């Protein structure tokens, strides 16, 4: 997802926020130093799963072992989709359902792009980039 807008993908593409893990390789901080600049930041979201189920995945477990897992992150509303907007744009943007919406406004992708960083997202169940097909 890049550019100025946010496209909500509906229930299957963006479904919920049960567990969020921000995984940053090689975390060590010194209060006297400037913040570190990472090559990659991975945000993995697995909904409706217990942390032990998610960390049991070899891939996610290996990422989390070198980073910072936030295993006690929970959605702020129900249904699921507004939680993704809260994570990605800092607010639910008034969305209260799990259907597709075309929205625009400041978000993580626009902030990263403005700072000269690239951004990419992978959404399980999304048939293709920008798809408006709602899957379950």
mmCIF file of N, CA and C in Angstrom:
data_model
loop_
_atom_site.group_PDB
_atom_site.id
_atom_site.type_symbol
_atom_site.label_atom_id
_atom_site.label_comp_id
_atom_site.label_asym_id
_atom_site.label_seq_id
_atom_site.Cartn_x
_atom_site.Cartn_y
_atom_site.Cartn_z
ATOM 1 N N UNK A 1 0.846 -1.165 0.000
ATOM 2 C CA UNK A 1 0.000 0.000 0.000
ATOM 3 C C UNK A 1 0.891 1.228 0.000
ATOM 4 N N UNK A 2 0.735 2.029 -0.983
ATOM 5 C CA UNK A 2 1.508 3.250 -1.036
ATOM 6 C C UNK A 2 0.610 4.374 -1.504
ATOM 7 N N UNK A 3 1.113 5.568 -1.520
ATOM 8 C CA UNK A 3 0.355 6.687 -2.040
ATOM 9 C C UNK A 3 -0.421 7.418 -0.971
ATOM 10 N N UNK A 4 -1.450 8.138 -1.425
ATOM 11 C CA UNK A 4 -2.165 9.037 -0.534
ATOM 12 C C UNK A 4 -3.323 8.386 0.194
ATOM 13 N N UNK A 5 -3.864 7.305 -0.315
ATOM 14 C CA UNK A 5 -5.096 6.770 0.260
ATOM 15 C C UNK A 5 -4.915 5.446 0.951
ATOM 16 N N UNK A 6 -5.995 5.029 1.554
ATOM 17 C CA UNK A 6 -6.062 3.721 2.191
ATOM 18 C C UNK A 6 -7.227 3.010 1.544
ATOM 19 N N UNK A 7 -7.034 1.813 1.130
ATOM 20 C CA UNK A 7 -8.136 1.029 0.609
ATOM 21 C C UNK A 7 -8.405 -0.080 1.616
ATOM 22 N N UNK A 8 -9.601 -0.094 2.150
ATOM 23 C CA UNK A 8 -10.003 -1.151 3.066
ATOM 24 C C UNK A 8 -10.325 -2.374 2.239
ATOM 25 N N UNK A 9 -9.911 -3.510 2.692
ATOM 26 C CA UNK A 9 -10.022 -4.702 1.883
ATOM 27 C C UNK A 9 -11.174 -5.599 2.287
ATOM 28 N N UNK A 10 -11.919 -5.223 3.274
ATOM 29 C CA UNK A 10 -13.019 -6.072 3.707
ATOM 30 C C UNK A 10 -12.536 -7.184 4.609
ATOM 31 N N UNK A 11 -13.445 -8.047 4.979
ATOM 32 C CA UNK A 11 -13.204 -9.048 6.003
ATOM 33 C C UNK A 11 -12.018 -9.958 5.743
ATOM 34 N N UNK A 12 -11.839 -10.456 4.546
ATOM 35 C CA UNK A 12 -10.773 -11.419 4.307
ATOM 36 C C UNK A 12 -9.400 -10.789 4.194
ATOM 37 N N UNK A 13 -9.314 -9.608 3.600
ATOM 38 C CA UNK A 13 -8.018 -8.963 3.408
ATOM 39 C C UNK A 13 -7.506 -8.340 4.677
ATOM 40 N N UNK A 14 -8.338 -7.590 5.337
ATOM 41 C CA UNK A 14 -7.991 -6.981 6.620
ATOM 42 C C UNK A 14 -9.092 -7.368 7.576
ATOM 43 N N UNK A 15 -8.823 -8.302 8.421
ATOM 44 C CA UNK A 15 -9.932 -8.852 9.184
ATOM 45 C C UNK A 15 -9.944 -8.469 10.638
ATOM 46 N N UNK A 16 -8.840 -8.449 11.336
ATOM 47 C CA UNK A 16 -8.925 -8.151 12.752
ATOM 48 C C UNK A 16 -7.580 -7.993 13.387
ATOM 49 N N UNK A 17 -7.615 -7.561 14.606
ATOM 50 C CA UNK A 17 -6.374 -7.318 15.319
ATOM 51 C C UNK A 17 -6.445 -8.054 16.642
ATOM 52 N N UNK A 18 -5.934 -9.262 16.652
ATOM 53 C CA UNK A 18 -5.920 -10.027 17.882
ATOM 54 C C UNK A 18 -4.542 -10.001 18.507
ATOM 55 N N UNK A 19 -3.525 -10.044 17.674
ATOM 56 C CA UNK A 19 -2.159 -10.039 18.161
ATOM 57 C C UNK A 19 -1.320 -9.271 17.164
ATOM 58 N N UNK A 20 -0.595 -8.305 17.617
ATOM 59 C CA UNK A 20 0.313 -7.572 16.738
ATOM 60 C C UNK A 20 1.712 -7.730 17.282
ATOM 61 N N UNK A 21 2.636 -7.992 16.413
ATOM 62 C CA UNK A 21 4.028 -8.106 16.828
ATOM 63 C C UNK A 21 4.856 -7.179 15.960
ATOM 64 N N UNK A 22 5.515 -6.250 16.570
ATOM 65 C CA UNK A 22 6.443 -5.406 15.843
ATOM 66 C C UNK A 22 7.804 -6.027 16.068
ATOM 67 N N UNK A 23 8.435 -6.395 14.996
ATOM 68 C CA UNK A 23 9.664 -7.161 15.098
ATOM 69 C C UNK A 23 10.784 -6.367 14.444
ATOM 70 N N UNK A 24 11.763 -5.992 15.219
ATOM 71 C CA UNK A 24 12.877 -5.199 14.736
ATOM 72 C C UNK A 24 14.153 -5.936 15.092
ATOM 73 N N UNK A 25 14.934 -6.260 14.086
ATOM 74 C CA UNK A 25 16.146 -7.039 14.323
ATOM 75 C C UNK A 25 17.182 -6.241 15.095
ATOM 76 N N UNK A 26 17.828 -6.902 16.029
ATOM 77 C CA UNK A 26 18.950 -6.330 16.757
ATOM 78 C C UNK A 26 18.598 -5.140 17.621
ATOM 79 N N UNK A 27 17.635 -5.269 18.493
ATOM 80 C CA UNK A 27 17.213 -4.142 19.337
ATOM 81 C C UNK A 27 18.162 -3.948 20.506
ATOM 82 N N UNK A 28 18.772 -2.801 20.561
ATOM 83 C CA UNK A 28 19.515 -2.381 21.750
ATOM 84 C C UNK A 28 19.510 -0.865 21.745
ATOM 85 N N UNK A 29 19.219 -0.289 22.884
ATOM 86 C CA UNK A 29 19.047 1.147 22.958
ATOM 87 C C UNK A 29 19.959 1.744 24.012
ATOM 88 N N UNK A 30 20.498 2.898 23.697
ATOM 89 C CA UNK A 30 21.322 3.659 24.619
ATOM 90 C C UNK A 30 20.702 5.039 24.685
ATOM 91 N N UNK A 31 20.287 5.466 25.870
ATOM 92 C CA UNK A 31 19.584 6.736 26.024
ATOM 93 C C UNK A 31 20.408 7.926 25.527
ATOM 94 N N UNK A 32 21.734 7.811 25.528
ATOM 95 C CA UNK A 32 22.582 8.925 25.104
ATOM 96 C C UNK A 32 22.753 8.987 23.589
ATOM 97 N N UNK A 33 22.392 7.925 22.894
ATOM 98 C CA UNK A 33 22.564 7.859 21.443
ATOM 99 C C UNK A 33 21.263 8.228 20.730
ATOM 100 N N UNK A 34 21.376 8.651 19.473
ATOM 101 C CA UNK A 34 20.150 8.872 18.705
ATOM 102 C C UNK A 34 19.448 7.532 18.475
ATOM 103 N N UNK A 35 18.166 7.562 18.186
ATOM 104 C CA UNK A 35 17.461 6.299 17.954
ATOM 105 C C UNK A 35 18.085 5.543 16.793
ATOM 106 N N UNK A 36 18.054 4.224 16.850
ATOM 107 C CA UNK A 36 18.633 3.435 15.763
ATOM 108 C C UNK A 36 17.816 3.572 14.489
ATOM 109 N N UNK A 37 18.478 3.382 13.368
ATOM 110 C CA UNK A 37 17.800 3.386 12.074
ATOM 111 C C UNK A 37 17.875 1.966 11.539
ATOM 112 N N UNK A 38 16.734 1.319 11.433
ATOM 113 C CA UNK A 38 16.670 -0.080 11.039
ATOM 114 C C UNK A 38 16.547 -0.224 9.536
ATOM 115 N N UNK A 39 17.064 -1.326 9.025
ATOM 116 C CA UNK A 39 16.924 -1.632 7.604
ATOM 117 C C UNK A 39 15.508 -2.097 7.278
ATOM 118 N N UNK A 40 14.909 -2.846 8.191
ATOM 119 C CA UNK A 40 13.578 -3.400 7.968
ATOM 120 C C UNK A 40 12.796 -3.394 9.271
ATOM 121 N N UNK A 41 11.534 -3.091 9.183
ATOM 122 C CA UNK A 41 10.610 -3.232 10.300
ATOM 123 C C UNK A 41 9.474 -4.106 9.800
ATOM 124 N N UNK A 42 9.168 -5.147 10.535
ATOM 125 C CA UNK A 42 8.109 -6.076 10.163
ATOM 126 C C UNK A 42 7.012 -5.988 11.206
ATOM 127 N N UNK A 43 5.795 -5.779 10.754
ATOM 128 C CA UNK A 43 4.639 -5.821 11.644
ATOM 129 C C UNK A 43 3.808 -7.014 11.198
ATOM 130 N N UNK A 44 3.737 -8.024 12.043
ATOM 131 C CA UNK A 44 2.976 -9.232 11.724
ATOM 132 C C UNK A 44 1.729 -9.253 12.596
ATOM 133 N N UNK A 45 0.587 -9.385 11.962
ATOM 134 C CA UNK A 45 -0.674 -9.388 12.694
ATOM 135 C C UNK A 45 -1.346 -10.731 12.467
ATOM 136 N N UNK A 46 -1.640 -11.395 13.536
ATOM 137 C CA UNK A 46 -2.353 -12.662 13.487
ATOM 138 C C UNK A 46 -3.575 -12.509 14.354
ATOM 139 N N UNK A 47 -4.743 -12.582 13.759
ATOM 140 C CA UNK A 47 -5.937 -12.328 14.546
ATOM 141 C C UNK A 47 -6.550 -13.609 15.086
ATOM 142 N N UNK A 48 -7.250 -13.424 16.195
ATOM 143 C CA UNK A 48 -8.009 -14.501 16.815
ATOM 144 C C UNK A 48 -7.155 -15.720 17.140
ATOM 145 N N UNK A 49 -5.933 -15.470 17.507
ATOM 146 C CA UNK A 49 -5.026 -16.547 17.887
ATOM 147 C C UNK A 49 -4.343 -16.172 19.190
ATOM 148 N N UNK A 50 -4.091 -17.160 19.995
ATOM 149 C CA UNK A 50 -3.321 -16.960 21.209
ATOM 150 C C UNK A 50 -1.855 -16.766 20.832
ATOM 151 N N UNK A 51 -1.153 -15.972 21.613
ATOM 152 C CA UNK A 51 0.261 -15.706 21.326
ATOM 153 C C UNK A 51 1.059 -16.995 21.184
ATOM 154 N N UNK A 52 0.750 -18.008 21.982
ATOM 155 C CA UNK A 52 1.508 -19.260 21.901
ATOM 156 C C UNK A 52 1.311 -19.944 20.549
ATOM 157 N N UNK A 53 0.131 -19.793 19.947
ATOM 158 C CA UNK A 53 -0.105 -20.363 18.619
ATOM 159 C C UNK A 53 0.732 -19.641 17.570
ATOM 160 N N UNK A 54 0.791 -18.342 17.662
ATOM 161 C CA UNK A 54 1.517 -17.544 16.677
ATOM 162 C C UNK A 54 3.016 -17.777 16.809
ATOM 163 N N UNK A 55 3.525 -17.719 18.011
ATOM 164 C CA UNK A 55 4.961 -17.889 18.223
ATOM 165 C C UNK A 55 5.398 -19.316 17.942
ATOM 166 N N UNK A 56 4.455 -20.242 17.856
ATOM 167 C CA UNK A 56 4.767 -21.618 17.495
ATOM 168 C C UNK A 56 5.114 -21.770 16.027
ATOM 169 N N UNK A 57 4.782 -20.781 15.219
ATOM 170 C CA UNK A 57 5.140 -20.797 13.807
ATOM 171 C C UNK A 57 6.644 -20.581 13.691
ATOM 172 N N UNK A 58 7.351 -21.471 12.996
ATOM 173 C CA UNK A 58 8.806 -21.305 12.900
ATOM 174 C C UNK A 58 9.225 -19.944 12.340
ATOM 175 N N UNK A 59 8.533 -19.451 11.317
ATOM 176 C CA UNK A 59 8.913 -18.182 10.707
ATOM 177 C C UNK A 59 8.687 -17.013 11.661
ATOM 178 N N UNK A 60 7.490 -16.892 12.195
ATOM 179 C CA UNK A 60 7.188 -15.786 13.109
ATOM 180 C C UNK A 60 8.036 -15.913 14.368
ATOM 181 N N UNK A 61 8.207 -17.122 14.872
ATOM 182 C CA UNK A 61 9.042 -17.329 16.058
ATOM 183 C C UNK A 61 10.471 -16.873 15.832
ATOM 184 N N UNK A 62 11.016 -17.134 14.637
ATOM 185 C CA UNK A 62 12.396 -16.722 14.360
ATOM 186 C C UNK A 62 12.502 -15.202 14.255
ATOM 187 N N UNK A 63 11.492 -14.551 13.675
ATOM 188 C CA UNK A 63 11.503 -13.086 13.616
ATOM 189 C C UNK A 63 11.404 -12.497 15.027
ATOM 190 N N UNK A 64 10.483 -13.027 15.806
ATOM 191 C CA UNK A 64 10.258 -12.497 17.156
ATOM 192 C C UNK A 64 11.471 -12.706 18.051
ATOM 193 N N UNK A 65 12.225 -13.774 17.826
ATOM 194 C CA UNK A 65 13.401 -14.043 18.657
ATOM 195 C C UNK A 65 14.439 -12.932 18.531
ATOM 196 N N UNK A 66 14.465 -12.240 17.405
ATOM 197 C CA UNK A 66 15.427 -11.167 17.206
ATOM 198 C C UNK A 66 14.812 -9.791 17.312
ATOM 199 N N UNK A 67 13.616 -9.707 17.863
ATOM 200 C CA UNK A 67 12.937 -8.421 17.890
ATOM 201 C C UNK A 67 12.166 -8.178 19.165
ATOM 202 N N UNK A 68 11.122 -7.407 19.039
ATOM 203 C CA UNK A 68 10.311 -6.989 20.182
ATOM 204 C C UNK A 68 8.868 -7.418 19.933
ATOM 205 N N UNK A 69 8.413 -8.511 20.553
ATOM 206 C CA UNK A 69 7.022 -8.919 20.362
ATOM 207 C C UNK A 69 6.088 -8.153 21.308
ATOM 208 N N UNK A 70 4.991 -7.680 20.782
ATOM 209 C CA UNK A 70 3.942 -7.071 21.589
ATOM 210 C C UNK A 70 2.810 -8.085 21.667
ATOM 211 N N UNK A 71 2.885 -8.981 22.625
ATOM 212 C CA UNK A 71 1.955 -10.097 22.714
ATOM 213 C C UNK A 71 0.672 -9.740 23.448
ATOM 214 N N UNK A 72 0.533 -8.538 23.920
ATOM 215 C CA UNK A 72 -0.684 -8.156 24.640
ATOM 216 C C UNK A 72 -1.349 -6.963 23.959
ATOM 217 N N UNK A 73 -1.396 -6.992 22.646
ATOM 218 C CA UNK A 73 -2.068 -5.941 21.886
ATOM 219 C C UNK A 73 -3.466 -6.439 21.550
ATOM 220 N N UNK A 74 -4.449 -5.579 21.723
ATOM 221 C CA UNK A 74 -5.829 -5.986 21.493
ATOM 222 C C UNK A 74 -6.543 -4.938 20.659
ATOM 223 N N UNK A 75 -7.584 -5.380 19.957
ATOM 224 C CA UNK A 75 -8.405 -4.465 19.187
ATOM 225 C C UNK A 75 -9.115 -3.485 20.105
ATOM 226 N N UNK A 76 -9.477 -2.333 19.546
ATOM 227 C CA UNK A 76 -10.163 -1.323 20.342
ATOM 228 C C UNK A 76 -11.664 -1.324 20.105
ATOM 229 N N UNK A 77 -12.094 -1.919 19.002
ATOM 230 C CA UNK A 77 -13.518 -1.979 18.673
ATOM 231 C C UNK A 77 -13.825 -3.305 17.996
ATOM 232 N N UNK A 78 -15.097 -3.558 17.788
ATOM 233 C CA UNK A 78 -15.558 -4.705 17.033
ATOM 234 C C UNK A 78 -16.553 -4.187 16.014
ATOM 235 N N UNK A 79 -16.529 -4.589 14.782
ATOM 236 C CA UNK A 79 -15.773 -5.681 14.182
ATOM 237 C C UNK A 79 -14.307 -5.343 13.952
ATOM 238 N N UNK A 80 -13.648 -6.197 13.205
ATOM 239 C CA UNK A 80 -12.194 -6.166 13.098
ATOM 240 C C UNK A 80 -11.593 -5.009 12.312
ATOM 241 N N UNK A 81 -12.158 -4.698 11.170
ATOM 242 C CA UNK A 81 -11.504 -3.768 10.247
ATOM 243 C C UNK A 81 -11.119 -2.411 10.850
ATOM 244 N N UNK A 82 -11.960 -1.781 11.657
ATOM 245 C CA UNK A 82 -11.551 -0.492 12.226
ATOM 246 C C UNK A 82 -10.249 -0.566 13.026
ATOM 247 N N UNK A 83 -9.946 -1.721 13.584
ATOM 248 C CA UNK A 83 -8.700 -1.889 14.323
ATOM 249 C C UNK A 83 -7.475 -1.764 13.420
ATOM 250 N N UNK A 84 -7.600 -2.218 12.187
ATOM 251 C CA UNK A 84 -6.506 -2.072 11.240
ATOM 252 C C UNK A 84 -6.274 -0.608 10.890
ATOM 253 N N UNK A 85 -7.363 0.134 10.744
ATOM 254 C CA UNK A 85 -7.207 1.563 10.489
ATOM 255 C C UNK A 85 -6.558 2.252 11.680
ATOM 256 N N UNK A 86 -6.947 1.872 12.888
ATOM 257 C CA UNK A 86 -6.347 2.464 14.088
ATOM 258 C C UNK A 86 -4.840 2.206 14.109
ATOM 259 N N UNK A 87 -4.437 1.007 13.754
ATOM 260 C CA UNK A 87 -3.018 0.663 13.716
ATOM 261 C C UNK A 87 -2.300 1.415 12.597
ATOM 262 N N UNK A 88 -2.900 1.485 11.431
ATOM 263 C CA UNK A 88 -2.246 2.007 10.246
ATOM 264 C C UNK A 88 -2.353 3.520 10.090
ATOM 265 N N UNK A 89 -3.457 4.099 10.567
ATOM 266 C CA UNK A 89 -3.684 5.524 10.354
ATOM 267 C C UNK A 89 -3.827 6.314 11.650
ATOM 268 N N UNK A 90 -3.791 5.632 12.777
ATOM 269 C CA UNK A 90 -3.891 6.342 14.052
ATOM 270 C C UNK A 90 -5.308 6.603 14.505
ATOM 271 N N UNK A 91 -6.289 6.206 13.710
ATOM 272 C CA UNK A 91 -7.692 6.319 14.109
ATOM 273 C C UNK A 91 -8.494 5.316 13.290
ATOM 274 N N UNK A 92 -9.713 5.089 13.699
ATOM 275 C CA UNK A 92 -10.584 4.184 12.938
ATOM 276 C C UNK A 92 -11.131 4.853 11.688
ATOM 277 N N UNK A 93 -10.875 6.131 11.519
ATOM 278 C CA UNK A 93 -11.333 6.915 10.371
ATOM 279 C C UNK A 93 -12.844 6.843 10.195
ATOM 280 N N UNK A 94 -13.541 6.607 11.295
ATOM 281 C CA UNK A 94 -14.995 6.545 11.269
ATOM 282 C C UNK A 94 -15.565 5.232 10.762
ATOM 283 N N UNK A 95 -14.717 4.278 10.437
ATOM 284 C CA UNK A 95 -15.180 2.983 9.936
ATOM 285 C C UNK A 95 -15.700 2.162 11.111
ATOM 286 N N UNK A 96 -16.873 1.579 10.936
ATOM 287 C CA UNK A 96 -17.486 0.772 12.001
ATOM 288 C C UNK A 96 -17.888 -0.604 11.516
ATOM 289 N N UNK A 97 -17.444 -0.994 10.309
ATOM 290 C CA UNK A 97 -17.860 -2.266 9.736
ATOM 291 C C UNK A 97 -16.678 -2.959 9.055
ATOM 292 N N UNK A 98 -16.954 -4.085 8.449
ATOM 293 C CA UNK A 98 -15.929 -4.872 7.766
ATOM 294 C C UNK A 98 -16.111 -4.879 6.250
ATOM 295 N N UNK A 99 -16.736 -3.865 5.689
ATOM 296 C CA UNK A 99 -16.901 -3.806 4.236
ATOM 297 C C UNK A 99 -15.868 -2.864 3.630
ATOM 298 N N UNK A 100 -15.707 -2.946 2.315
ATOM 299 C CA UNK A 100 -14.691 -2.146 1.626
ATOM 300 C C UNK A 100 -15.039 -0.654 1.676
ATOM 301 N N UNK A 101 -14.021 0.172 1.860
ATOM 302 C CA UNK A 101 -14.148 1.628 1.875
ATOM 303 C C UNK A 101 -12.975 2.226 1.111
ATOM 304 N N UNK A 102 -13.177 3.343 0.458
ATOM 305 C CA UNK A 102 -12.082 4.114 -0.117
ATOM 306 C C UNK A 102 -11.908 5.330 0.779
ATOM 307 N N UNK A 103 -10.775 5.441 1.417
ATOM 308 C CA UNK A 103 -10.516 6.513 2.365
ATOM 309 C C UNK A 103 -9.199 7.184 2.013
ATOM 310 N N UNK A 104 -9.032 8.397 2.458
ATOM 311 C CA UNK A 104 -7.746 9.056 2.286
ATOM 312 C C UNK A 104 -7.422 9.818 3.559
ATOM 313 N N UNK A 105 -6.161 10.044 3.747
ATOM 314 C CA UNK A 105 -5.707 10.773 4.920
ATOM 315 C C UNK A 105 -4.328 10.301 5.314
ATOM 316 N N UNK A 106 -3.722 10.970 6.269
ATOM 317 C CA UNK A 106 -2.388 10.569 6.721
ATOM 318 C C UNK A 106 -2.402 9.143 7.264
ATOM 319 N N UNK A 107 -1.352 8.409 6.966
ATOM 320 C CA UNK A 107 -1.238 7.034 7.449
ATOM 321 C C UNK A 107 0.228 6.621 7.434
ATOM 322 N N UNK A 108 0.490 5.421 7.867
ATOM 323 C CA UNK A 108 1.866 4.923 7.955
ATOM 324 C C UNK A 108 2.568 4.972 6.600
ATOM 325 N N UNK A 109 1.887 4.571 5.536
ATOM 326 C CA UNK A 109 2.514 4.568 4.208
ATOM 327 C C UNK A 109 2.868 5.984 3.763
ATOM 328 N N UNK A 110 1.995 6.950 3.973
ATOM 329 C CA UNK A 110 2.294 8.312 3.543
ATOM 330 C C UNK A 110 3.439 8.904 4.365
ATOM 331 N N UNK A 111 3.477 8.598 5.659
ATOM 332 C CA UNK A 111 4.560 9.108 6.508
ATOM 333 C C UNK A 111 5.904 8.502 6.104
ATOM 334 N N UNK A 112 5.928 7.195 5.854
ATOM 335 C CA UNK A 112 7.172 6.552 5.432
ATOM 336 C C UNK A 112 7.629 7.081 4.078
ATOM 337 N N UNK A 113 6.705 7.215 3.154
ATOM 338 C CA UNK A 113 7.032 7.726 1.820
ATOM 339 C C UNK A 113 7.592 9.153 1.900
ATOM 340 N N UNK A 114 6.963 9.994 2.708
ATOM 341 C CA UNK A 114 7.432 11.377 2.855
ATOM 342 C C UNK A 114 8.831 11.441 3.449
ATOM 343 N N UNK A 115 9.192 10.436 4.252
ATOM 344 C CA UNK A 115 10.521 10.397 4.869
ATOM 345 C C UNK A 115 11.542 9.676 3.993
ATOM 346 N N UNK A 116 11.128 9.257 2.802
ATOM 347 C CA UNK A 116 12.050 8.612 1.878
ATOM 348 C C UNK A 116 12.183 7.114 2.060
ATOM 349 N N UNK A 117 11.245 6.487 2.765
ATOM 350 C CA UNK A 117 11.280 5.047 2.981
ATOM 351 C C UNK A 117 10.254 4.357 2.098
ATOM 352 N N UNK A 118 10.514 3.100 1.783
ATOM 353 C CA UNK A 118 9.538 2.321 1.032
ATOM 354 C C UNK A 118 8.627 1.583 2.005
ATOM 355 N N UNK A 119 7.527 1.087 1.480
ATOM 356 C CA UNK A 119 6.541 0.414 2.301
ATOM 357 C C UNK A 119 5.870 -0.647 1.448
ATOM 358 N N UNK A 120 5.625 -1.807 2.034
ATOM 359 C CA UNK A 120 4.917 -2.870 1.318
ATOM 360 C C UNK A 120 4.050 -3.607 2.326
ATOM 361 N N UNK A 121 2.960 -4.153 1.847
ATOM 362 C CA UNK A 121 2.085 -4.945 2.708
ATOM 363 C C UNK A 121 1.730 -6.248 2.013
ATOM 364 N N UNK A 122 1.562 -7.280 2.803
ATOM 365 C CA UNK A 122 1.095 -8.571 2.322
ATOM 366 C C UNK A 122 -0.151 -8.901 3.125
ATOM 367 N N UNK A 123 -1.234 -9.203 2.443
ATOM 368 C CA UNK A 123 -2.488 -9.522 3.118
ATOM 369 C C UNK A 123 -2.966 -10.885 2.663
ATOM 370 N N UNK A 124 -2.980 -11.833 3.584
ATOM 371 C CA UNK A 124 -3.445 -13.171 3.278
ATOM 372 C C UNK A 124 -4.902 -13.110 2.818
ATOM 373 N N UNK A 125 -5.219 -13.797 1.766
ATOM 374 C CA UNK A 125 -6.583 -13.846 1.265
ATOM 375 C C UNK A 125 -6.917 -12.736 0.285
ATOM 376 N N UNK A 126 -6.029 -11.775 0.093
ATOM 377 C CA UNK A 126 -6.288 -10.700 -0.867
ATOM 378 C C UNK A 126 -5.979 -11.237 -2.264
ATOM 379 N N UNK A 127 -6.977 -11.271 -3.158
ATOM 380 C CA UNK A 127 -6.754 -11.866 -4.483
ATOM 381 C C UNK A 127 -5.680 -11.153 -5.306
ATOM 382 N N UNK A 128 -5.618 -9.812 -5.215
ATOM 383 C CA UNK A 128 -4.610 -9.050 -5.940
ATOM 384 C C UNK A 128 -4.540 -7.654 -5.339
ATOM 385 N N UNK A 129 -3.468 -6.940 -5.633
ATOM 386 C CA UNK A 129 -3.291 -5.588 -5.101
ATOM 387 C C UNK A 129 -4.465 -4.707 -5.504
ATOM 388 N N UNK A 130 -5.046 -4.010 -4.540
ATOM 389 C CA UNK A 130 -6.161 -3.108 -4.811
ATOM 390 C C UNK A 130 -7.498 -3.795 -5.034
ATOM 391 N N UNK A 131 -7.546 -5.103 -4.855
ATOM 392 C CA UNK A 131 -8.792 -5.842 -5.063
ATOM 393 C C UNK A 131 -9.887 -5.345 -4.140
ATOM 394 N N UNK A 132 -11.100 -5.286 -4.664
ATOM 395 C CA UNK A 132 -12.262 -4.924 -3.844
ATOM 396 C C UNK A 132 -13.111 -6.151 -3.545
ATOM 397 N N UNK A 133 -12.614 -7.326 -3.915
ATOM 398 C CA UNK A 133 -13.324 -8.567 -3.635
ATOM 399 C C UNK A 133 -13.256 -8.819 -2.144
ATOM 400 N N UNK A 134 -14.402 -9.027 -1.531
ATOM 401 C CA UNK A 134 -14.440 -9.325 -0.101
ATOM 402 C C UNK A 134 -14.430 -10.832 0.079
ATOM 403 N N UNK A 135 -13.463 -11.315 0.816
ATOM 404 C CA UNK A 135 -13.345 -12.748 1.087
ATOM 405 C C UNK A 135 -13.557 -12.966 2.572
ATOM 406 N N UNK A 136 -13.857 -14.186 2.929
ATOM 407 C CA UNK A 136 -14.095 -14.472 4.342
ATOM 408 C C UNK A 136 -13.094 -15.423 4.891
#
